[in-house]
Short mmCIF file of C-alpha atoms in Angstrom, two decimals:
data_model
loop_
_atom_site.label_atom_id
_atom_site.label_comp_id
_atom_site.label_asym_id
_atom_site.label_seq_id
_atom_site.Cartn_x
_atom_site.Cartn_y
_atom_site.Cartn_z
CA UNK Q 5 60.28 82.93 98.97
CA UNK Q 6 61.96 79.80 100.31
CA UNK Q 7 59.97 78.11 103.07
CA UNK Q 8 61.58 76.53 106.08
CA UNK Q 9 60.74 72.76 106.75
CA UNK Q 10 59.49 71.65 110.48
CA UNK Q 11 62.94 70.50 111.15
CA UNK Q 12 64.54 73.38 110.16
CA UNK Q 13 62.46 75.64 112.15
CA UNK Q 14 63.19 72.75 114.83
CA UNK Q 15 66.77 73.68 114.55
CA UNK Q 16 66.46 77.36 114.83
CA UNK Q 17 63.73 77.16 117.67
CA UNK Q 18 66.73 75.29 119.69
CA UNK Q 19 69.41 77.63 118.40
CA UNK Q 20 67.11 80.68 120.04
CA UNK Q 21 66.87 79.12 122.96
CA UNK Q 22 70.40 78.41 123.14
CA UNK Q 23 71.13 82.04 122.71
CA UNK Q 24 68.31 83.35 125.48
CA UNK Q 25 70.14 80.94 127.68
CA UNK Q 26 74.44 81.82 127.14
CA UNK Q 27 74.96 84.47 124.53
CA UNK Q 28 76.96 86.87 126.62
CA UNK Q 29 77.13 84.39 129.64
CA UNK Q 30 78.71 81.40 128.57
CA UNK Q 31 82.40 81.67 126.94
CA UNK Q 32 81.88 78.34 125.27
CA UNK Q 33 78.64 79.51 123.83
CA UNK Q 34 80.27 81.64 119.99
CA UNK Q 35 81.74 77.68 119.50
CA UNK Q 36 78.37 76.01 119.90
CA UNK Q 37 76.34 78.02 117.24
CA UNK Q 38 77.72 76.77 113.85
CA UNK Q 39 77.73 73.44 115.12
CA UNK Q 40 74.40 71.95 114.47
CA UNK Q 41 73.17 69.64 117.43
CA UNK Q 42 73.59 66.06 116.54
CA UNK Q 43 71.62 64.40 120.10
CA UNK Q 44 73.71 61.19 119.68
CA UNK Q 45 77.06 61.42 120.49
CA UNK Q 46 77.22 57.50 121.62
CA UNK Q 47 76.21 55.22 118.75
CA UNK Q 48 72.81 54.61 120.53
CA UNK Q 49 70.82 53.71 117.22
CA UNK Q 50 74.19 51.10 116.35
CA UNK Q 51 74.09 49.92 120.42
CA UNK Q 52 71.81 46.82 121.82
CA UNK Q 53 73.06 47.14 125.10
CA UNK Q 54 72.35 50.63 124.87
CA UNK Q 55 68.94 50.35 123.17
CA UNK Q 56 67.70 48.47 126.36
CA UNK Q 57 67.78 51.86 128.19
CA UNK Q 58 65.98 53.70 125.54
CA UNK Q 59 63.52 51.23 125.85
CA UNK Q 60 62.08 52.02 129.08
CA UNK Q 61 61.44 55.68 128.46
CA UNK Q 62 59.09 57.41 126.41
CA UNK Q 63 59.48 59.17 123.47
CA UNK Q 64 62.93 59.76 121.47
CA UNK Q 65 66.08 59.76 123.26
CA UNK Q 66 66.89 63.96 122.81
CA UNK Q 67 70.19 63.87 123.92
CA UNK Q 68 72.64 60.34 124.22
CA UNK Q 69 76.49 61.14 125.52
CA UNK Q 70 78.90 60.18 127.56
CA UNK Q 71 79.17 62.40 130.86
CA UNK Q 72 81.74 62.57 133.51
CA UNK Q 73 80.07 62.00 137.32
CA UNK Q 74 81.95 64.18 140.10
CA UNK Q 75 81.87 62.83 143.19
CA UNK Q 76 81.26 65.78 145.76
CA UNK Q 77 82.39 63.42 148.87
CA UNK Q 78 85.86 63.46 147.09
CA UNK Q 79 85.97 64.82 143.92
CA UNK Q 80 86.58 61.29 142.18
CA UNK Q 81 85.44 61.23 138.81
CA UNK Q 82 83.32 58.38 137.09
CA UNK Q 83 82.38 58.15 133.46
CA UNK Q 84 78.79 57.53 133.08
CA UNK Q 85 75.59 57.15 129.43
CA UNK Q 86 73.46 60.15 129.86
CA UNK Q 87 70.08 59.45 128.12
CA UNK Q 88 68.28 62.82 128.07
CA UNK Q 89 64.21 61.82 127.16
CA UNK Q 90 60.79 64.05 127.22
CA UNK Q 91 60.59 62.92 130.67
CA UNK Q 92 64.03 61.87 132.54
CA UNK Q 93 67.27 61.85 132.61
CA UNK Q 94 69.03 58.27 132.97
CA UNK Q 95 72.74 58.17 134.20
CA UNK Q 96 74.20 54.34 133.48
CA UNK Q 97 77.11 52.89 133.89
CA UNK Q 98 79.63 52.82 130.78
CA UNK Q 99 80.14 49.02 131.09
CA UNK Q 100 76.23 47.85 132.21
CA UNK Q 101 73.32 48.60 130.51
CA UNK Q 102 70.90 48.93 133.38
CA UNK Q 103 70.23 52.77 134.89
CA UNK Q 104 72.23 53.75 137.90
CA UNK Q 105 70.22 56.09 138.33
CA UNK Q 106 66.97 58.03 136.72
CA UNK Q 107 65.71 61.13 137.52
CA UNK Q 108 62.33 62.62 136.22
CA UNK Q 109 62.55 66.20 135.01
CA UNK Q 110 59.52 67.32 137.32
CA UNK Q 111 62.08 66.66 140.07
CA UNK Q 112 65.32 69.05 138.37
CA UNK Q 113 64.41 72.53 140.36
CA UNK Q 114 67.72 73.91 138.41
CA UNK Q 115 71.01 73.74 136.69
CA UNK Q 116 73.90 75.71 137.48
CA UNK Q 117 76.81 76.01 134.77
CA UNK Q 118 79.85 77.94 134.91
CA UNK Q 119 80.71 80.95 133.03
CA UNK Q 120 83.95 79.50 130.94
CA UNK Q 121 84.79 77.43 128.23
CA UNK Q 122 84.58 74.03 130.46
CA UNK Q 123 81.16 71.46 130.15
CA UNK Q 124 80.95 71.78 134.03
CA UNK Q 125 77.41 72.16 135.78
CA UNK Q 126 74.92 71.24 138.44
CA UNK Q 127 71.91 69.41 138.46
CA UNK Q 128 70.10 70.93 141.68
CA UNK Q 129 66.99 68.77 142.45
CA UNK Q 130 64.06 69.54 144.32
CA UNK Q 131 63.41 68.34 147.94
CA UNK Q 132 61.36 65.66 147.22
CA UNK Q 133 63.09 64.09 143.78
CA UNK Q 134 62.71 60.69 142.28
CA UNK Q 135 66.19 59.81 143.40
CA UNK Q 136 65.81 60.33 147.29
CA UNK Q 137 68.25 62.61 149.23
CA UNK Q 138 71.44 61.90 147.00
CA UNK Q 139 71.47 66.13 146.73
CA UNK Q 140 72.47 67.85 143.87
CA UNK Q 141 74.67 65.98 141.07
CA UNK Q 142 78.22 67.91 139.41
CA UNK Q 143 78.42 66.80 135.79
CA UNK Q 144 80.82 67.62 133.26
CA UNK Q 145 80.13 67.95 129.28
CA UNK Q 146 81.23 68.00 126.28
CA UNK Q 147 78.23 69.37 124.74
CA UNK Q 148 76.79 71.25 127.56
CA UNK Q 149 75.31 73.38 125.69
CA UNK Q 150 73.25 71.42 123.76
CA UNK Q 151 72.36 69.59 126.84
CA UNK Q 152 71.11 71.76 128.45
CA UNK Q 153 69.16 73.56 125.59
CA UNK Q 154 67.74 70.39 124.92
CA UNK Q 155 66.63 69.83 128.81
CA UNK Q 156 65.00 73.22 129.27
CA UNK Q 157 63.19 72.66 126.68
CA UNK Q 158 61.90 69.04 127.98
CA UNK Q 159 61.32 70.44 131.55
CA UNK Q 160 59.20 73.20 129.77
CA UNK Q 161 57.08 70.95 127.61
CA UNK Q 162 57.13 68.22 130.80
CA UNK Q 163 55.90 70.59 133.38
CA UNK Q 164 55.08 73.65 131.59
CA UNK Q 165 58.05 75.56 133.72
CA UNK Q 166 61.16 77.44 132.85
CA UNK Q 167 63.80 75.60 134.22
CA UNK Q 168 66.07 77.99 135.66
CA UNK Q 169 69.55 78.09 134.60
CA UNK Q 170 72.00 80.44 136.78
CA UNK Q 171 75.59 81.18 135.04
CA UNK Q 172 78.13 82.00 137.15
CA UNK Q 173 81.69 81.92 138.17
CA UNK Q 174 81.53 80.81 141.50
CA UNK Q 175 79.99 76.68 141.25
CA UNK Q 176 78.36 75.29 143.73
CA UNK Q 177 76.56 72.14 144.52
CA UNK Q 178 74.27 70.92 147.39
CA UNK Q 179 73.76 67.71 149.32
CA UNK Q 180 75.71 65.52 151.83
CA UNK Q 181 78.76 66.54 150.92
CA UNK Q 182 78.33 69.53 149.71
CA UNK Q 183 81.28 71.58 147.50
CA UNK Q 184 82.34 75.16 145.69
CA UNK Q 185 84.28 75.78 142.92
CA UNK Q 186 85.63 79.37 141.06
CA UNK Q 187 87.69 80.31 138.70
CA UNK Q 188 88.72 78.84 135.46
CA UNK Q 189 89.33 75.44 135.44
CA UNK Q 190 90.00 73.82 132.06
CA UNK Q 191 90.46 70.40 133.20
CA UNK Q 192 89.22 68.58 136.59
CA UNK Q 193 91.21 66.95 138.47
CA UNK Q 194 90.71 63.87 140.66
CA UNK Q 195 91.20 63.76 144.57
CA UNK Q 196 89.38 67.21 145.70
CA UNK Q 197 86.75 68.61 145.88
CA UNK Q 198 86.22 71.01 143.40
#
């Protein structure tokens, strides 16, 4: 009888998890379990500029990939670095290699994804968060799935709490500006809110 290395139970310890979270919820899910889950979609390793952000947090880097930032004021889109660590979650700038902005996972009350086949979701943050009263942040990804495996599993181990993630149809996000979103949507578009 074959015996599984750490990593491989690794892999199907984050494959379960992926499945407790979107099997049946998440149309995009079926896609996402024969791909294995790679962390670095950006070159970090290969990237000095980008190995500057790594090196203010602790521990490995679990997820590195480029993001798209909605704006909920006016549904502009930015592309931002996402550095998902044991501890936060760093947005940066594609062109600077200095954090825009860093959140700490104890402050992530829950993420809200939608139910299709887009990398849409919301990053709802608790009152009092690291990043002040900015509200809730609309992100879209390519490997949301992953992503967010991989962060429910950090806010777990960080702060020994479920993180609760809510699939739905109907999207919404909190905060100055705050805006909705339903039904399938397979590509965002600038200049509204969503």
């Amino acid at each position: 009888r074959d015996r599984l290395s750490p990593k491989q139970v690794e892999i199907l310890r984050e494959k379960l998890c992926a499945s407790e979270l979107f099997k049946g919820k998440k149309a995009s899910y079926p896609q996402s379990v024969p791909i294995p889950f790679r962390g670095d979609y950006i070159g970090l390793q290969g990237n000095p500029k980008l190995q500057k952000l790594k090196n203010g947090t602790e521990g490995p880097v679990l997820v590195a990939e480029t993001v798209k930032k909605v704006n909920r004021g006016n549904g502009k889109i930015s592309t931002r670095i996402l550095l998902l660590t044991k501890g936060h979650m760093i947005l940066t700038d594609t062109k600077k290699s200095q954090a825009k902005t860093v959140i700490g996972l104890d402050s992530v009350a829950g993420v809200s994804v939608t139910s299709f086949k887009d990398g849409l979701f919301s990053l709802h943050l608790s009152e009092i968060s690291s990043v002040g009263s900015k509200g809730d942040f609309l992100l879209v990804s390519e490997h949301v799935i992953e992503l967010l495996t991989r962060m429910s599993q950090a806010v777990l181990d960080a702060t020994q709490k479920q993180l609760p993630v809510t699939v739905t149809e109907k999207h919404h996000a909190e905060g100055p500006t705050a805006c909705s979103h339903s039904g399938h949507q397979p590509g965002l578009q600038s200049g509204g809110c969503l």
